[in-house]
Amino acid sequence: MSSQVDTTIRGLTEQDYQWGFITPIDEDRVPKGLNEEIVRLISARKGEPDFMLEWRLRALRHWLSLEREKGEPRWANIKYDPIDYQDITYYSAPKNRPVIDSLENVDPEILRTYEKLGIPLQEQKRLAGVAVDAVFDSVSVATTFKAKLAEIGIIFCSFSEAVQKHPDLVRKYLGTVVPYTDNFFAALNAAVFTDGSFVYVPKGVRCPLELSTYFRINAAETGQFERTLIIADEGSYVSYLEGCTAPIRDENQLHAAVVELIALDNAQIKYSTVQNWYPGDKEGRGGIYNFVTKRGKCAGVNSKISWTQVETGSAITWKYPGCILQGDNSIGEFYSVALTNNRQQADTGTKMIHIGRNTRSTIVSKGISAGYGQNTYRGLVKIMQGATGARNYTQCDSLLIGDRCGAHTFPYIDVRNSTARMEHEASTSRIGENQLFYLRQRGLTTEDAVSMIVNGFCKTVFRELPMEFAVEAQKLLGVSLEGSVG
Amino acid sequence: MSLLEIKNLRAAVEGHEILKGVNLTINPGEVHSIMGPNGSGKSTLAQVLARRDTFEVTGGEILYNGKDLLRMKPEEAACEGVFLAFQYPVEIPGIGNAYFLRSAINAIRKYRGEDEMDAMDFLPLFRENLKLLEMDEKLMNRSVNEGFSGGEKKRNEILQMAMLQPKLAILDETDSGLDIDALKIVARGVNALRGPERSMLVITHYQRLLNYIVPDFVHVLVDGQIARSGGPELARELEETGYGWAEPATQQALPA
């Protein structure tokens, strides 16, 4: 590739992080470090019932034993310096704690932050049909449209509020998809998580809005440990959007979230993420460590859970949103675009566990590597003995931009029922000089030509995103949306 | 003023000289054909004119519309009205043909300081040209050239040319891989675009195409130089004699 094309590609992939502002607000923090005292303090600050405190303490003990015996999981294709878990602040809340029901009571600084981010908090956005639960550092500051949703029985609130007002639901489902024993970071999250979102959609209700949470890490040396729990009762439907950004800081910040989804008989959950955490600078200093456990359980018959993710941020991404397909005829889907540039590392993919009969799963993964970025797809498709008639289709494509990056693929397939049908397609391509020349010969600049090729590469995933998110995702990748001509 | 003036052009690929002093002048509205044996430099000339930077220009100059073409990037040349119909059109997965074409039109319009073409103006023009080239509109919902047959790809190139309305159209072996019916359709499309404002450079190995696109001038490129020039009758002569006379053994006997 010519040096001029190379320069343009570098320019395109090295755009500065534009969401790096810091909001000056008072915070209420607990001391650094992790021990039983801190967990008790967090639980007390949040005024939690005993069952929550007990659960947290069990998680903490489990985490401590893991840390003592094995430490963090080391199997992922990522490299980073050891994390000092005693040097992290596990709770940080804005001091002017707002009354969570009213937008007027939210600190104006926070609202301005959200405005900068372009988050649809304001009333005008009501027309766009988006309800937002915004998590600022660890506390959910505003939940909009709650009343409107409550009219049809939908509960959409912060996790803290759910613990207070709907303890039975929380108790029934918390940890049933991702138990605290699942992995090191899931145990850590269970011990210290401070907030998150909670959704319950009752039987037969189709949620009329796209529910949305916007996470942002603001305070220095803070970890963000949020927890999301979504329950779709029989015959219901909900679409949930999650977006993330963080300010620029020199040090690395830890983000260890847990998301649990439960779909009962004939229910559907669509979960979309656009993740744009601060990726660190060009030399790899700073940036978010995004160690996240996301899993959905298709508990009921004919249920469906669909994950769509666009991952462009974080210094390190370690995340495998998966589905446990327990109910007969249930469906799991995973659509992913992961972009790594500069020194970013991503080890991401999915797990599809087929338990019920005639269960189906679809995996479409698009990895884009630029700069010195290292992009790994890691996926597990497991067909259990009883999963007669199970089907999986996996498509796993990698696109390389420049010659200093890497793409890696680790698909694991474990089939224990001979009736299973598995398809696996994989490709690795490079943006070719001939493609670029073709587009430039038609009048497009190199930059637009690269954008167009990347956009085309990701199209099957973007198509799965809700419209508003698709636009944001494409902006993030520096590409323009395909028009509706033709 | 001539539209294109190539003076003593020399070009190399990876240090290997392919064009060894090409001279050619094309006036507005003229259709020139370049013929020649394989490896004579026909496609290299086309790529250099389209400013592909894998070809290194080692000497000479090219004036296009009074401007120095060799200083232009590929997209600048395209926006100035140079169009290359590719010998091997490239696939762009995930990008629809109509969207691609509208992006190209608007990139060129932007360069010229004109307003963008909206969908309302685009569609009728698009449909008209699809009809001219007997192309199915359904094909246009697919990605650029993806899953197209060889003939469909070539027709798609001429469709793009019809939409982009270039001043200088270079057709690089557009006839290769076409059956006679497809060849006629392509030729009809090309002939419909002939006019006083548009010049064409038709590159071909075979005379067959020139029965349908009748050029004003024919040039024979041999070993990186234009060995002979003439009218359409030269193409017919070559059809009978072949390029045998231009084999290396007899080459020294040719006038420089």
XYZ file of C-alpha atoms in Angstrom:
742
model
C 0.000 0.000 0.000
C 1.357 3.425 -0.870
C 2.568 5.698 1.867
C -0.123 8.256 1.120
C -2.910 5.728 1.605
C -1.160 4.523 4.724
C -1.038 8.052 6.134
C -4.728 8.569 5.526
C -5.585 5.271 7.162
C -3.509 6.231 10.159
C -5.252 9.593 10.319
C -8.587 7.888 10.246
C -7.804 5.324 12.896
C -5.983 7.679 15.207
C -8.650 10.270 15.712
C -8.498 11.656 19.204
C -10.980 10.548 21.822
C -13.711 13.187 21.836
C -15.513 12.233 24.986
C -12.658 12.890 27.369
C -14.033 15.734 29.472
C -14.205 15.500 33.264
C -17.177 16.839 35.165
C -16.347 18.716 38.406
C -18.875 17.524 40.972
C -18.701 16.619 44.630
C -18.442 12.939 45.312
C -19.216 10.741 48.262
C -16.595 7.984 48.365
C -15.648 5.110 50.595
C -11.951 4.503 51.350
C -9.813 2.569 48.896
C -9.489 -1.160 49.179
C -11.577 -4.291 49.355
C -12.514 -6.175 52.493
C -15.599 -7.169 54.471
C -15.790 -3.741 56.052
C -15.984 -2.007 52.669
C -18.693 -4.385 51.456
C -20.701 -3.782 54.613
C -20.211 -0.036 54.163
C -21.441 -0.115 50.556
C -24.458 -2.183 51.523
C -25.214 0.158 54.421
C -24.888 3.316 52.289
C -27.427 1.822 49.966
C -29.714 0.810 52.810
C -29.953 -2.748 51.559
C -31.971 -5.599 53.110
C -30.076 -8.422 54.781
C -30.349 -10.897 51.919
C -28.338 -8.535 49.722
C -25.609 -8.050 52.301
C -25.372 -11.802 52.879
C -25.124 -12.456 49.157
C -22.413 -9.804 48.766
C -20.414 -11.249 51.639
C -20.595 -14.761 50.219
C -19.389 -13.351 46.896
C -16.545 -11.532 48.605
C -15.381 -14.663 50.396
C -15.456 -16.560 47.136
C -13.516 -13.794 45.386
C -10.913 -13.683 48.141
C -10.378 -17.431 47.859
C -10.048 -17.155 44.077
C -7.571 -14.335 44.429
C -5.554 -16.281 46.981
C -5.482 -19.483 44.957
C -5.405 -18.562 41.293
C -5.708 -14.839 40.788
C -7.318 -13.401 37.696
C -8.124 -15.596 34.735
C -5.109 -15.642 32.426
C -6.342 -17.641 29.473
C -7.411 -14.642 27.397
C -5.197 -13.363 24.578
C -4.496 -10.051 26.327
C -1.537 -8.522 28.146
C -1.621 -6.069 31.030
C 0.170 -5.302 34.267
C -1.278 -6.860 37.441
C -4.180 -4.944 38.946
C -3.877 -3.884 42.602
C -7.388 -4.521 43.857
C -6.605 -2.818 47.159
C -5.774 0.424 45.340
C -9.259 0.907 43.893
C -12.152 2.901 45.292
C -15.224 0.706 45.165
C -17.914 3.281 45.762
C -18.232 6.812 44.466
C -21.528 8.651 44.259
C -22.362 12.237 43.341
C -22.825 14.029 46.680
C -25.884 16.043 45.758
C -27.793 12.875 45.543
C -30.861 13.535 43.468
C -34.368 12.356 44.109
C -34.421 9.672 41.485
C -37.911 10.320 40.210
C -37.445 13.878 39.057
C -35.200 15.215 36.367
C -35.306 18.753 37.825
C -33.438 17.571 40.888
C -30.481 16.246 38.965
C -27.208 18.175 39.350
C -27.091 20.520 36.330
C -23.413 19.629 35.815
C -24.403 16.045 35.268
C -27.111 17.019 32.842
C -24.577 19.129 30.937
C -22.283 16.105 30.801
C -25.049 14.073 29.295
C -25.789 16.844 26.846
C -22.172 16.782 25.705
C -22.555 13.071 25.210
C -25.745 13.618 23.325
C -27.754 11.359 25.585
C -31.477 11.531 25.103
C -32.450 12.616 28.621
C -34.549 15.633 27.810
C -38.209 15.771 27.157
C -37.750 16.402 23.451
C -36.311 12.939 23.204
C -39.604 11.527 24.311
C -40.572 11.756 20.658
C -37.654 9.540 19.789
C -39.201 6.921 22.019
C -36.237 6.444 24.312
C -36.444 6.010 28.072
C -33.128 6.449 29.851
C -31.729 5.181 33.088
C -28.449 7.047 33.426
C -25.693 5.687 35.649
C -23.133 8.308 36.624
C -20.224 6.628 38.330
C -22.067 4.242 40.547
C -25.467 5.751 41.220
C -28.398 5.939 38.884
C -29.270 9.635 38.661
C -32.364 9.839 36.606
C -34.873 7.454 35.274
C -37.235 8.890 32.761
C -40.587 7.712 31.529
C -40.880 5.497 34.543
C -44.402 6.543 35.276
C -45.479 6.014 31.717
C -44.019 2.548 31.684
C -45.482 1.760 35.085
C -48.958 2.264 33.639
C -48.539 -0.933 31.621
C -46.792 -2.721 34.464
C -43.209 -2.373 33.284
C -40.654 -1.779 36.000
C -37.644 0.196 34.764
C -35.485 1.627 37.507
C -32.051 1.643 39.039
C -30.893 -1.554 40.647
C -30.819 0.155 44.068
C -34.412 1.172 43.738
C -35.404 -2.341 42.665
C -33.722 -3.747 45.759
C -35.852 -1.363 47.871
C -39.152 -1.608 46.057
C -39.122 -5.025 44.407
C -36.954 -7.175 46.670
C -38.872 -10.370 45.838
C -38.107 -10.106 42.130
C -34.477 -9.272 42.801
C -34.135 -12.131 45.241
C -35.770 -14.586 42.854
C -33.592 -13.825 39.843
C -30.326 -12.231 41.041
C -27.376 -14.487 40.254
C -29.489 -17.142 38.530
C -27.799 -16.594 35.171
C -24.407 -15.316 36.314
C -23.799 -16.696 39.824
C -21.036 -15.062 41.811
C -19.102 -18.303 41.449
C -19.057 -17.907 37.644
C -15.694 -16.219 37.357
C -13.245 -13.897 39.107
C -14.777 -10.650 37.867
C -18.353 -11.831 38.376
C -17.455 -12.563 42.009
C -15.839 -9.136 42.360
C -18.895 -7.454 40.873
C -21.304 -9.320 43.140
C -19.370 -8.188 46.211
C -19.074 -4.500 45.380
C -21.539 -3.552 42.626
C -23.074 -0.230 43.459
C -25.861 0.236 40.957
C -27.169 -0.595 37.547
C -30.483 -1.058 35.855
C -33.435 -3.264 36.524
C -36.189 -4.132 34.093
C -39.232 -6.309 34.519
C -41.718 -6.683 31.693
C -44.905 -8.430 32.775
C -46.730 -11.211 30.952
C -47.857 -10.425 27.448
C -46.584 -6.835 27.435
C -44.643 -5.496 24.502
C -42.487 -2.631 25.771
C -43.356 0.350 23.534
C -40.042 2.178 24.058
C -36.427 1.317 23.553
C -35.114 1.279 27.116
C -31.698 2.807 27.477
C -28.895 3.113 29.997
C -25.906 5.330 29.585
C -22.903 4.587 31.746
C -20.075 6.995 32.364
C -17.019 6.685 34.576
C -16.121 10.131 35.874
C -14.187 9.941 39.155
C -10.476 9.147 39.146
C -9.296 5.742 40.389
C -12.835 4.518 40.520
C -13.941 1.187 39.333
C -17.379 0.933 37.905
C -19.209 -2.190 38.903
C -22.731 -2.032 37.712
C -25.177 -4.833 37.501
C -28.122 -5.118 35.173
C -30.988 -7.532 35.514
C -33.689 -7.836 32.883
C -36.637 -10.173 33.198
C -39.058 -10.674 30.350
C -42.076 -12.564 31.618
C -44.133 -14.907 29.452
C -44.974 -13.594 26.004
C -43.363 -10.190 26.543
C -40.866 -8.214 24.478
C -38.257 -5.624 25.377
C -35.408 -3.899 23.550
C -32.662 -2.479 25.718
C -29.809 -0.155 24.697
C -26.592 0.410 26.571
C -23.957 3.021 25.778
C -20.707 3.827 27.549
C -18.042 6.527 27.588
C -15.384 7.647 30.075
C -13.112 10.697 30.488
C -9.416 10.600 29.628
C -7.216 9.629 32.556
C -3.609 8.479 32.664
C -4.213 5.502 34.886
C -6.209 2.455 33.932
C -9.707 2.124 35.284
C -11.460 -1.139 35.913
C -14.953 -1.795 34.677
C -16.315 -5.152 35.804
C -20.005 -5.285 35.065
C -22.492 -8.107 35.078
C -25.606 -8.302 32.946
C -28.209 -11.011 33.431
C -31.156 -11.507 31.104
C -34.019 -13.914 31.669
C -36.610 -14.703 29.025
C -39.547 -16.859 30.085
C -41.937 -18.739 27.748
C -42.397 -17.008 24.389
C -40.574 -13.881 25.582
C -37.994 -11.896 23.627
C -35.137 -9.687 24.772
C -33.006 -7.624 22.431
C -29.924 -6.145 24.079
C -27.752 -3.664 22.154
C -24.493 -2.115 23.286
C -22.365 0.653 21.844
C -19.228 0.651 23.952
C -16.883 3.593 23.623
C -14.927 3.596 26.871
C -11.690 5.592 26.741
C -9.211 3.342 24.879
C -5.983 4.879 26.218
C -3.609 7.062 24.256
C -1.647 6.116 21.158
C 1.149 4.545 23.218
C -1.342 2.535 25.248
C -1.258 4.645 28.439
C -4.480 4.769 30.389
C -7.809 3.495 29.220
C -10.525 1.276 30.612
C -10.133 -2.405 31.413
C -13.512 -3.709 30.377
C -13.944 -7.105 32.044
C -17.597 -7.853 31.688
C -19.804 -10.903 32.130
C -23.030 -10.822 30.149
C -25.335 -13.744 29.784
C -28.935 -14.416 28.958
C -31.044 -17.400 29.812
C -33.783 -18.480 27.462
C -35.560 -20.200 30.315
C -38.897 -20.659 28.598
C -40.054 -22.384 25.430
C -39.878 -20.396 22.166
C -38.014 -17.613 23.889
C -35.355 -15.510 22.184
C -32.398 -13.437 23.325
C -30.400 -11.336 20.917
C -27.136 -9.570 21.719
C -25.790 -6.866 19.423
C -22.579 -5.117 20.358
C -20.369 -2.475 18.790
C -17.115 -2.308 20.714
C -14.830 0.542 19.752
C -13.422 1.640 23.092
C -11.528 0.323 26.142
C -7.823 -0.448 26.400
C -8.752 -4.075 26.995
C -12.054 -5.764 26.300
C -12.790 -9.168 27.827
C -16.376 -10.015 27.216
C -18.485 -12.911 25.945
C -22.201 -12.158 25.941
C -23.817 -15.549 25.711
C -27.091 -17.423 25.811
C -28.187 -20.464 27.717
C -30.818 -22.023 25.492
C -32.778 -24.005 28.027
C -36.339 -23.782 26.727
C -37.277 -25.943 23.755
C -37.222 -24.054 20.425
C -35.459 -21.111 22.011
C -33.170 -18.866 19.964
C -29.911 -17.124 20.819
C -28.232 -14.501 18.632
C -24.944 -12.650 18.837
C -23.978 -9.873 16.432
C -20.707 -8.118 17.116
C -18.412 -5.473 15.690
C -15.166 -5.047 17.611
C -12.644 -2.429 16.531
C -9.152 -2.221 17.977
C -6.627 0.409 16.979
C -3.429 1.872 18.428
C -2.572 -0.441 21.364
C -6.074 -1.681 22.097
C -6.673 -5.348 22.835
C -9.956 -7.175 22.573
C -10.702 -10.776 23.420
C -14.397 -11.064 22.799
C -16.993 -13.433 21.461
C -19.890 -15.434 22.764
C -21.073 -18.638 24.366
C -24.109 -20.498 23.115
C -25.147 -23.367 25.355
C -27.828 -25.529 23.771
C -29.815 -27.493 26.342
C -33.398 -27.598 25.042
C -34.621 -29.359 21.929
C -34.631 -27.606 18.552
C -32.698 -24.696 19.922
C -31.029 -22.418 17.406
C -28.173 -19.958 17.627
C -26.612 -17.486 15.227
C -23.221 -15.852 15.688
C -21.959 -13.063 13.431
C -18.662 -11.547 14.533
C -16.817 -8.780 12.695
C -13.384 -7.866 14.022
C -11.521 -4.842 12.685
C -7.874 -4.324 13.581
C -5.904 -1.169 12.872
C -2.702 0.383 14.199
C -1.136 -2.092 16.632
C -4.552 -3.365 17.718
C -4.976 -7.023 18.639
C -8.398 -8.481 18.047
C -9.389 -11.944 19.202
C -12.649 -13.761 18.604
C -13.289 -16.483 21.167
C -16.520 -18.414 20.966
C -18.006 -21.528 22.475
C -20.896 -23.439 20.955
C -21.929 -26.317 23.159
C -24.644 -28.780 22.251
C -25.709 -30.789 25.308
C -26.919 -34.375 25.160
C -30.597 -33.525 25.351
C -30.495 -30.797 22.725
C -31.944 -32.860 19.895
C -32.248 -30.961 16.621
C -30.035 -28.067 17.719
C -28.585 -25.783 15.051
C -25.817 -23.227 15.039
C -24.555 -20.907 12.378
C -21.318 -19.028 13.010
C -19.744 -16.422 10.777
C -16.516 -14.920 11.931
C -14.790 -12.292 9.794
C -11.669 -10.240 10.411
C -10.595 -7.102 8.569
C -7.043 -5.827 8.822
C -6.120 -2.192 8.185
C -2.384 -1.649 7.833
C 0.304 -4.234 8.573
C 1.040 -3.808 12.285
C -2.189 -5.209 13.766
C -3.376 -8.713 14.481
C -6.532 -10.828 14.245
C -6.965 -14.133 16.075
C -9.807 -16.632 16.167
C -10.492 -19.327 18.759
C -13.770 -21.108 18.061
C -14.620 -23.933 20.448
C -17.274 -26.403 19.353
C -18.493 -29.105 21.720
C -21.247 -31.349 20.364
C -22.773 -34.134 22.446
C -25.853 -34.882 20.385
C -25.487 -36.418 16.945
C -28.544 -34.657 15.503
C -26.908 -31.230 15.816
C -26.247 -29.177 12.705
C -23.282 -26.823 12.883
C -22.034 -24.328 10.332
C -18.906 -22.297 10.730
C -17.609 -19.739 8.254
C -14.563 -17.606 8.797
C -12.613 -15.114 6.720
C -9.734 -12.742 7.123
C -9.264 -9.906 4.683
C -7.258 -6.771 4.323
C -8.535 -3.522 2.853
C -7.082 -4.043 -0.581
C -5.262 -1.477 -2.678
C -7.504 -2.539 -5.574
C -10.682 -1.783 -3.567
C -9.365 1.610 -2.524
C -8.246 2.485 -6.036
C -11.615 1.462 -7.456
C -13.486 3.751 -5.072
C -11.026 6.618 -5.515
C -11.289 6.303 -9.299
C -14.992 7.017 -8.829
C -14.215 10.237 -6.961
C -14.144 9.226 -3.268
C -11.275 10.359 -1.047
C -9.135 7.653 0.575
C -10.775 8.437 3.904
C -14.285 8.029 2.514
C -13.221 4.916 0.640
C -11.900 3.274 3.841
C -15.068 4.271 5.685
C -17.195 2.787 2.964
C -15.329 -0.514 2.966
C -15.483 -0.777 6.781
C -19.155 0.163 6.788
C -19.898 -2.520 4.217
C -17.928 -5.057 6.247
C -20.028 -4.341 9.359
C -23.366 -4.076 7.633
C -24.867 -7.370 8.762
C -24.309 -6.296 12.364
C -25.398 -2.639 12.025
C -28.628 -3.873 10.494
C -29.452 -5.461 13.865
C -29.079 -2.220 15.821
C -32.003 0.078 16.574
C -31.864 3.026 14.154
C -30.653 5.621 16.639
C -27.845 3.386 17.779
C -26.885 2.396 14.275
C -26.187 6.059 13.531
C -24.037 6.418 16.625
C -22.199 3.198 15.862
C -21.342 4.377 12.391
C -20.230 7.751 13.670
C -17.967 5.897 16.056
C -16.441 3.927 13.240
C -16.090 7.097 11.211
C -18.337 5.925 8.463
C -21.512 7.251 6.980
C -24.862 5.559 6.902
C -26.011 3.893 3.792
C -28.933 5.830 2.305
C -32.332 4.484 1.493
C -32.020 4.864 -2.268
C -32.918 2.001 -4.550
C -7.393 22.895 -27.359
C -6.897 19.148 -27.107
C -8.404 17.343 -24.121
C -5.502 14.993 -23.570
C -1.885 15.393 -24.588
C 0.529 12.617 -23.660
C 4.156 13.501 -24.346
C 6.953 10.950 -24.270
C 5.370 9.106 -21.293
C 7.500 6.553 -19.515
C 6.258 4.370 -16.665
C 7.533 1.438 -14.638
C 6.171 -1.195 -12.277
C 8.549 -2.381 -9.575
C 11.514 -0.995 -11.472
C 10.525 -2.674 -14.708
C 9.916 -0.130 -17.482
C 6.708 -0.801 -19.384
C 5.863 2.432 -21.175
C 8.866 3.648 -23.146
C 7.870 7.003 -24.582
C 4.182 7.158 -25.504
C 2.885 10.134 -27.499
C -0.832 10.610 -28.021
C -3.195 13.544 -28.489
C -6.977 13.286 -28.095
C -9.334 16.109 -28.985
C -12.793 16.634 -27.480
C -15.380 14.264 -28.947
C -12.837 11.882 -30.488
C -12.837 8.141 -29.942
C -9.383 6.575 -30.053
C -8.627 2.912 -29.834
C -5.432 1.400 -28.520
C -4.700 -2.104 -29.722
C -1.707 -4.274 -29.213
C -0.399 -7.662 -28.179
C -0.455 -8.866 -24.572
C 2.155 -7.188 -22.413
C 2.585 -4.206 -24.717
C 1.554 -1.748 -21.984
C -2.111 -1.049 -22.864
C -3.468 -1.541 -19.368
C -0.490 0.258 -17.810
C -1.347 3.307 -19.908
C -4.956 3.145 -18.677
C -3.882 2.859 -15.028
C -1.388 5.701 -15.301
C -4.068 7.929 -16.814
C -6.341 7.041 -13.874
C -3.403 7.869 -11.551
C -2.961 4.487 -9.871
C 0.101 5.004 -7.694
C 1.447 1.468 -7.980
C 2.694 2.612 -11.397
C 5.707 4.871 -11.278
C 5.954 7.557 -13.932
C 9.616 7.844 -14.873
C 9.403 10.464 -17.581
C 7.263 12.599 -19.852
C 4.128 14.604 -19.170
C 0.368 14.463 -19.521
C -1.758 17.544 -20.031
C -5.442 16.979 -19.367
C -7.790 19.847 -20.064
C -4.758 22.118 -19.785
C -3.830 20.744 -16.325
C -0.928 18.566 -15.252
C -2.606 15.167 -14.822
C 0.470 13.629 -13.220
C 0.063 15.908 -10.208
C -3.458 14.660 -9.532
C -4.527 11.943 -7.104
C -6.913 9.294 -8.462
C -9.946 10.996 -6.897
C -8.910 14.399 -8.279
C -8.555 12.980 -11.773
C -11.971 11.325 -11.347
C -13.539 14.581 -10.197
C -11.937 16.368 -13.181
C -13.786 13.951 -15.452
C -11.444 10.997 -16.012
C -13.285 7.676 -15.863
C -11.779 4.215 -16.085
C -13.972 1.231 -16.914
C -11.996 -1.521 -15.174
C -10.856 -4.676 -16.874
C -11.493 -6.470 -13.579
C -14.191 -4.569 -11.640
C -13.763 -4.828 -7.872
C -16.328 -6.156 -5.379
C -17.283 -4.010 -2.373
C -19.228 -6.278 0.034
C -22.038 -4.698 2.036
C -22.317 -1.545 -0.084
C -25.318 -1.337 -2.417
C -24.795 -0.280 -6.016
C -27.220 2.628 -5.901
C -25.735 3.998 -2.692
C -22.236 3.656 -4.091
C -23.171 5.472 -7.288
C -24.881 8.312 -5.469
C -21.857 8.686 -3.170
C -19.592 8.891 -6.210
C -21.815 11.428 -7.960
C -21.967 13.564 -4.841
C -18.226 13.349 -4.199
C -17.671 14.699 -7.710
C -20.350 17.370 -7.287
C -18.822 18.461 -4.002
C -15.411 18.781 -5.681
C -16.989 21.010 -8.309
C -18.802 23.092 -5.708
C -22.239 21.859 -6.760
C -25.195 20.829 -4.603
C -25.701 17.178 -3.723
C -28.004 15.142 -5.904
C -30.947 13.922 -3.858
C -32.775 10.636 -4.237
C -35.592 12.257 -6.216
C -33.231 13.411 -8.951
C -31.068 10.340 -8.777
C -33.681 7.634 -9.226
C -35.149 8.594 -12.633
C -31.665 8.999 -14.094
C -30.599 5.715 -12.580
C -33.608 3.839 -13.983
C -33.108 5.337 -17.426
C -29.520 4.132 -17.569
C -30.418 0.709 -16.210
C -32.796 0.398 -19.123
C -30.143 1.493 -21.597
C -27.872 -1.318 -20.401
C -30.714 -3.828 -19.974
C -29.869 -4.326 -16.311
C -32.309 -5.608 -13.711
C -33.071 -3.089 -10.983
C -33.013 -5.956 -8.479
C -29.347 -6.415 -9.234
C -28.790 -2.921 -7.896
C -29.986 -3.897 -4.422
C -26.996 -6.194 -4.196
C -23.546 -5.115 -3.118
C -21.243 -3.526 -5.687
C -20.280 -6.242 -8.194
C -20.847 -8.994 -5.628
C -22.288 -12.116 -7.187
C -22.310 -10.430 -10.621
C -21.406 -12.474 -13.678
C -18.483 -11.282 -15.785
C -20.886 -9.692 -18.267
C -22.911 -7.995 -15.517
C -19.750 -6.508 -14.056
C -18.767 -5.012 -17.405
C -22.239 -3.614 -17.964
C -22.112 -2.168 -14.473
C -18.934 -0.300 -15.422
C -20.696 1.291 -18.388
C -23.698 2.062 -16.174
C -21.377 3.942 -13.828
C -19.884 5.778 -16.778
C -23.353 6.769 -17.950
C -24.188 8.085 -14.480
C -20.916 9.936 -13.914
C -20.789 11.570 -17.377
C -17.001 11.829 -17.707
C -15.067 14.019 -20.142
C -12.543 11.272 -20.810
C -13.689 7.671 -20.640
C -11.042 4.951 -20.716
C -12.383 1.474 -21.459
C -9.840 -1.137 -20.464
C -10.593 -4.377 -22.340
C -14.283 -3.957 -21.684
C -14.957 -6.628 -24.335
C -12.985 -9.382 -22.636
C -15.217 -12.153 -21.351
C -18.357 -10.841 -23.082
C -20.532 -12.940 -25.365
C -21.809 -11.326 -28.519
C -25.169 -10.253 -27.055
C -23.583 -8.629 -24.032
C -21.005 -7.018 -26.292
C -23.766 -5.415 -28.351
C -25.495 -4.085 -25.231
C -22.259 -2.630 -23.899
C -21.444 -1.090 -27.278
C -24.898 0.457 -27.497
C -24.398 1.957 -24.049
C -21.021 3.348 -25.034
C -22.276 4.740 -28.346
C -25.146 6.478 -26.580
C -22.550 8.353 -24.568
C -20.558 9.552 -27.561
C -20.791 13.263 -28.070
C -18.795 16.400 -28.762
C -18.099 16.892 -25.053
C -16.793 13.398 -24.409
C -13.615 11.714 -25.575
C -12.943 8.010 -25.311
C -9.925 5.770 -25.225
C -10.971 2.222 -26.043
C -8.353 -0.373 -25.164
C -8.782 -3.785 -26.699
C -6.874 -6.792 -27.846
C -9.415 -7.779 -30.488
C -10.857 -5.964 -33.443
C -14.318 -7.403 -32.742
C -15.344 -4.625 -30.327
C -14.451 -1.998 -32.927
C -17.139 -3.310 -35.261
C -19.630 -1.985 -32.750
C -17.750 0.989 -31.329
C -16.207 2.470 -34.439
C -13.216 4.624 -33.465
C -11.991 7.746 -35.192
C -8.383 6.668 -34.724
C -6.603 3.391 -34.068
C -3.143 3.127 -32.493
C -1.041 0.014 -32.112
C 0.999 -0.167 -28.937
C 4.049 -2.416 -29.171
C 6.600 -2.810 -26.391
C 5.630 0.420 -24.664
C 5.502 2.643 -27.730
C 2.908 3.497 -30.338
C 4.167 1.679 -33.407
C 1.434 2.580 -35.885
C -1.539 4.913 -36.061
C -4.369 5.068 -38.556
C -8.132 5.045 -39.068
C -10.641 2.215 -38.413
C -9.197 0.319 -41.370
C -6.028 -0.335 -39.359
C -8.045 -2.436 -36.923
C -9.360 -4.562 -39.774
C -5.887 -4.988 -41.150
C -4.673 -6.214 -37.767
C -7.534 -8.684 -37.658
C -6.095 -10.280 -40.808
C -2.375 -10.005 -40.119
C -2.443 -10.391 -36.330
C 0.358 -8.972 -34.231
C 2.958 -11.334 -35.679
C 4.737 -8.445 -37.365
C 5.195 -6.877 -33.954
C 6.989 -9.847 -32.393
C 10.346 -8.978 -30.834
C 12.333 -10.517 -33.719
C 10.916 -8.064 -36.249
C 10.631 -5.204 -33.846
C 14.001 -3.649 -34.632
C 12.917 -3.124 -38.195
C 10.088 -0.830 -37.147
C 10.472 2.932 -37.332
C 11.115 4.436 -33.915
